[in-house]
Amino acid sequence: MRDSLFYRQPEFEIVPMVSDHCRAVAELHAQRFPRAWGDGEFLSLLLQPNTFGFAAWQTNTLIFKSPLNGFVLAREVAGEAEILTIAVGEKVGRFGLGWRLMQAAIREAKSRGGEAMFLEVDDGNAPALGLYRKLGFEKAGERPAYYTDENGRRTSALVMRRDLR
Ligand SMILES: CC(C)(COP(=O)(O)OP(=O)(O)OC[C@H]1O[C@@H](n2cnc3c(N)ncnc32)[C@H](O)[C@@H]1OP(=O)(O)O)[C@@H](O)C(=O)NCCC(=O)NCCS
């Protein structure tokens, strides 16, 4: 598909997440994670003063209303920032959108006084681990048998950290 003559390279804009985005964010989250969060959960998180997010919309789509292509939600409290969740649409994976969303979250966390950023990731999630390592995150801890996958297997959660200074 991406090699087709008629294929159009998508272009995206990354904008601060606002309340109106929460429904689309919840829908994309439900597509990418086994345990869905409701749009009300996103809204109540976003309304907290320490929480912020970014949404990625395609700018060169032919359809009237572009679907949401990615989002990140994060928090910064007393110098410690945390990625709460991040996802990119399956069809636009590996276009650099995860990288751009993380860069936006890192910039915002720094501007709020963040000195370090933390996140938690399933140790079997190769795309996410690849992204975080490329951004300079390193393992800071491990929670063994923390997640259960769709086959009932238990996998560990890695806690990763990156300096923001
Ligand atoms: C993790 C996720 C956000 C990555 O988004 P993305 O837009 O595809 O990532 P990018 O295109 O910015 O890739 C940046 C780097 O991440 C790594 N990466 C991304 N996809 C990868 C894959 N399928 N396999 C291995 N590494 C991958 C690579 O290092 C890549 O750099 P490169 O393309 O120069 O090699 C996306 O796969 C996703 O939404 N997954 C489902 C939800 C999820 O697991 N979220 C994280 C929970 S902790």
Tab-separated table of C-alpha atoms and ligand atoms in Angstrom:
chain	number	residue	atom	x	y	z
A	1	MET	CA	0.000	0.000	0.000
A	2	ARG	CA	2.704	2.526	1.004
A	3	ASP	CA	4.606	1.565	-2.212
A	4	SER	CA	1.613	2.226	-4.512
A	5	LEU	CA	1.890	4.943	-7.190
A	6	PHE	CA	-1.326	6.509	-5.870
A	7	TYR	CA	-0.245	6.457	-2.263
A	8	ARG	CA	-0.305	9.854	-0.599
A	9	GLN	CA	2.139	10.361	2.274
A	10	PRO	CA	0.073	11.581	5.238
A	11	GLU	CA	1.019	14.854	6.907
A	12	PHE	CA	0.090	15.567	10.487
A	13	GLU	CA	-0.276	18.490	12.831
A	14	ILE	CA	0.218	18.055	16.551
A	15	VAL	CA	-1.979	20.256	18.709
A	16	PRO	CA	-2.636	20.500	22.449
A	17	MET	CA	-5.377	18.074	23.498
A	18	VAL	CA	-8.645	19.794	24.441
A	19	SER	CA	-11.944	18.528	25.874
A	20	ASP	CA	-13.505	18.191	22.409
A	21	HIS	CA	-10.861	15.631	21.462
A	22	CYS	CA	-11.678	13.247	24.328
A	23	ARG	CA	-14.254	11.128	22.492
A	24	ALA	CA	-11.915	10.509	19.527
A	25	VAL	CA	-9.040	9.876	21.940
A	26	ALA	CA	-11.099	7.256	23.838
A	27	GLU	CA	-12.026	5.557	20.533
A	28	LEU	CA	-8.420	5.356	19.359
A	29	HIS	CA	-7.318	4.182	22.802
A	30	ALA	CA	-9.921	1.367	22.669
A	31	GLN	CA	-8.545	0.286	19.259
A	32	ARG	CA	-4.961	0.086	20.533
A	33	PHE	CA	-5.302	-1.189	24.123
A	34	PRO	CA	-7.097	-4.285	25.457
A	35	ARG	CA	-8.525	-2.317	28.407
A	36	ALA	CA	-10.415	0.740	27.147
A	37	TRP	CA	-10.748	4.032	29.037
A	38	GLY	CA	-13.988	5.979	28.634
A	39	ASP	CA	-14.040	9.500	27.172
A	40	GLY	CA	-15.150	10.659	30.659
A	41	GLU	CA	-11.887	9.309	32.094
A	42	PHE	CA	-9.855	11.226	29.536
A	43	LEU	CA	-11.880	14.354	30.199
A	44	SER	CA	-11.474	14.189	33.965
A	45	LEU	CA	-7.718	13.598	33.582
A	46	LEU	CA	-7.357	16.439	31.097
A	47	LEU	CA	-9.214	18.839	33.379
A	48	GLN	CA	-6.657	18.295	36.140
A	49	PRO	CA	-4.206	21.218	36.182
A	50	ASN	CA	-1.090	19.001	36.185
A	51	THR	CA	-2.206	16.938	33.211
A	52	PHE	CA	-1.693	17.800	29.545
A	53	GLY	CA	-1.894	16.055	26.217
A	54	PHE	CA	-1.360	16.372	22.489
A	55	ALA	CA	-3.414	15.093	19.581
A	56	ALA	CA	-2.242	14.372	16.027
A	57	TRP	CA	-4.582	15.093	13.119
A	58	GLN	CA	-3.890	14.487	9.458
A	59	THR	CA	-3.816	17.737	7.474
A	60	ASN	CA	-3.818	16.399	3.902
A	61	THR	CA	-6.760	13.988	3.992
A	62	LEU	CA	-9.406	14.096	1.261
A	63	ILE	CA	-12.224	13.173	3.621
A	64	PHE	CA	-14.236	15.940	5.258
A	65	LYS	CA	-13.251	15.222	8.840
A	66	SER	CA	-9.803	13.791	9.479
A	67	PRO	CA	-9.715	10.939	11.997
A	68	LEU	CA	-7.532	11.296	15.042
A	69	ASN	CA	-4.204	9.651	14.255
A	70	GLY	CA	-2.496	9.716	17.616
A	71	PHE	CA	-2.412	11.176	21.091
A	72	VAL	CA	-0.313	11.364	24.224
A	73	LEU	CA	-1.454	12.193	27.742
A	74	ALA	CA	1.048	13.132	30.442
A	75	ARG	CA	1.343	14.712	33.861
A	76	GLU	CA	3.963	16.803	35.652
A	77	VAL	CA	4.015	17.128	39.424
A	78	ALA	CA	6.860	18.632	41.484
A	79	GLY	CA	9.546	18.045	38.856
A	80	GLU	CA	8.453	14.500	37.977
A	81	ALA	CA	6.685	13.982	34.678
A	82	GLU	CA	4.887	10.806	33.688
A	83	ILE	CA	3.491	9.514	30.406
A	84	LEU	CA	-0.016	8.266	31.226
A	85	THR	CA	-0.783	6.844	27.798
A	86	ILE	CA	0.222	7.186	24.150
A	87	ALA	CA	-1.089	5.612	20.970
A	88	VAL	CA	-0.909	6.043	17.237
A	89	GLY	CA	-3.432	4.678	14.704
A	90	GLU	CA	-2.494	1.258	13.357
A	91	LYS	CA	-2.524	2.471	9.722
A	92	VAL	CA	-0.067	5.293	10.450
A	93	GLY	CA	2.425	3.327	12.537
A	94	ARG	CA	6.120	3.956	11.877
A	95	PHE	CA	5.577	7.395	10.335
A	96	GLY	CA	7.370	9.098	13.195
A	97	LEU	CA	4.170	10.182	14.897
A	98	GLY	CA	4.931	8.453	18.218
A	99	TRP	CA	8.287	10.229	18.215
A	100	ARG	CA	6.698	13.633	17.523
A	101	LEU	CA	4.024	13.165	20.201
A	102	MET	CA	6.666	12.179	22.755
A	103	GLN	CA	8.813	15.189	21.803
A	104	ALA	CA	5.794	17.461	22.330
A	105	ALA	CA	5.138	15.899	25.764
A	106	ILE	CA	8.825	16.198	26.741
A	107	ARG	CA	8.936	19.866	25.698
A	108	GLU	CA	5.767	20.679	27.645
A	109	ALA	CA	6.951	18.743	30.721
A	110	LYS	CA	10.245	20.677	30.683
A	111	SER	CA	8.426	23.990	30.350
A	112	ARG	CA	6.352	23.077	33.438
A	113	GLY	CA	9.555	22.446	35.424
A	114	GLY	CA	9.875	18.684	34.852
A	115	GLU	CA	13.330	17.336	35.681
A	116	ALA	CA	12.727	13.667	34.879
A	117	MET	CA	10.116	11.746	32.956
A	118	PHE	CA	8.840	8.265	33.840
A	119	LEU	CA	6.662	5.765	32.039
A	120	GLU	CA	5.563	2.187	32.373
A	121	VAL	CA	5.646	-0.300	29.492
A	122	ASP	CA	4.944	-3.980	28.941
A	123	ASP	CA	8.319	-5.660	28.407
A	124	GLY	CA	6.814	-7.498	25.402
A	125	ASN	CA	5.787	-4.283	23.617
A	126	ALA	CA	8.632	-4.046	21.085
A	127	PRO	CA	7.393	-0.944	19.189
A	128	ALA	CA	6.956	1.062	22.401
A	129	LEU	CA	10.279	-0.113	23.839
A	130	GLY	CA	11.980	0.832	20.559
A	131	LEU	CA	10.440	4.286	20.672
A	132	TYR	CA	11.330	4.936	24.321
A	133	ARG	CA	14.913	3.676	23.965
A	134	LYS	CA	15.390	5.858	20.886
A	135	LEU	CA	14.253	8.810	23.020
A	136	GLY	CA	16.827	7.986	25.683
A	137	PHE	CA	14.628	6.296	28.286
A	138	GLU	CA	16.341	3.665	30.424
A	139	LYS	CA	15.002	0.933	32.664
A	140	ALA	CA	14.539	2.179	36.220
A	141	GLY	CA	12.584	-0.735	37.674
A	142	GLU	CA	10.483	-3.782	36.918
A	143	ARG	CA	7.141	-5.119	38.123
A	144	PRO	CA	7.176	-8.861	37.394
A	145	ALA	CA	4.000	-10.565	36.060
A	146	TYR	CA	2.178	-7.226	36.054
A	147	TYR	CA	0.129	-7.507	32.827
A	148	THR	CA	-1.903	-10.425	31.441
A	149	ASP	CA	-1.960	-10.697	27.642
A	150	GLU	CA	-4.882	-11.956	25.515
A	151	ASN	CA	-3.569	-15.550	25.893
A	152	GLY	CA	-3.512	-15.303	29.671
A	153	ARG	CA	0.295	-15.034	29.800
A	154	ARG	CA	1.754	-12.778	32.458
A	155	THR	CA	4.303	-10.198	31.339
A	156	SER	CA	6.370	-7.721	33.309
A	157	ALA	CA	6.000	-3.980	33.424
A	158	LEU	CA	9.189	-1.983	32.982
A	159	VAL	CA	9.436	1.413	34.590
A	160	MET	CA	11.582	3.666	32.399
A	161	ARG	CA	13.110	7.021	33.143
A	162	ARG	CA	14.676	9.854	31.189
A	163	ASP	CA	16.348	12.970	32.423
A	164	LEU	CA	14.740	16.186	31.180
A	165	ARG	CA	17.486	18.600	32.257
B	1	LIG	C1	4.325	2.576	20.426
B	1	LIG	C2	3.729	3.464	19.338
B	1	LIG	C3	3.113	4.704	19.980
B	1	LIG	C4	4.859	3.884	18.369
B	1	LIG	O1	4.344	4.865	17.477
B	1	LIG	P1	4.917	5.059	15.986
B	1	LIG	O2	4.347	6.316	15.464
B	1	LIG	O3	4.692	3.837	15.182
B	1	LIG	O4	6.481	5.212	16.266
B	1	LIG	P2	7.511	6.030	15.375
B	1	LIG	O5	7.154	5.879	13.925
B	1	LIG	O6	7.640	7.402	15.905
B	1	LIG	O7	8.850	5.213	15.639
B	1	LIG	C5	9.888	5.717	16.459
B	1	LIG	C6	10.800	4.540	16.803
B	1	LIG	O8	10.077	3.593	17.600
B	1	LIG	C7	10.530	2.261	17.272
B	1	LIG	N1	9.447	1.492	16.662
B	1	LIG	C8	8.247	1.957	16.229
B	1	LIG	N2	7.495	0.942	15.758
B	1	LIG	C9	8.249	-0.169	15.889
B	1	LIG	C10	8.017	-1.531	15.585
B	1	LIG	N3	6.855	-1.948	15.049
B	1	LIG	N4	8.979	-2.433	15.889
B	1	LIG	C11	10.153	-2.032	16.439
B	1	LIG	N5	10.433	-0.737	16.745
B	1	LIG	C12	9.490	0.169	16.472
B	1	LIG	C13	11.675	2.447	16.293
B	1	LIG	O9	12.869	2.617	17.047
B	1	LIG	C14	11.286	3.747	15.625
B	1	LIG	O10	12.355	4.415	15.029
B	1	LIG	P3	12.745	4.063	13.483
B	1	LIG	O11	11.467	4.081	12.691
B	1	LIG	O12	13.702	5.166	13.125
B	1	LIG	O13	13.364	2.707	13.531
B	1	LIG	C15	2.663	2.695	18.490
B	1	LIG	O14	3.212	1.474	18.060
B	1	LIG	C16	1.374	2.396	19.241
B	1	LIG	O15	0.465	3.231	19.291
B	1	LIG	N6	1.248	1.172	19.823
B	1	LIG	C17	0.001	0.760	20.481
B	1	LIG	C18	-0.201	1.479	21.799
B	1	LIG	C19	0.997	1.291	22.725
B	1	LIG	O16	1.549	0.205	22.842
B	1	LIG	N7	1.383	2.390	23.392
B	1	LIG	C20	2.505	2.376	24.317
B	1	LIG	C21	2.078	1.872	25.646
B	1	LIG	S1	3.415	1.932	26.823
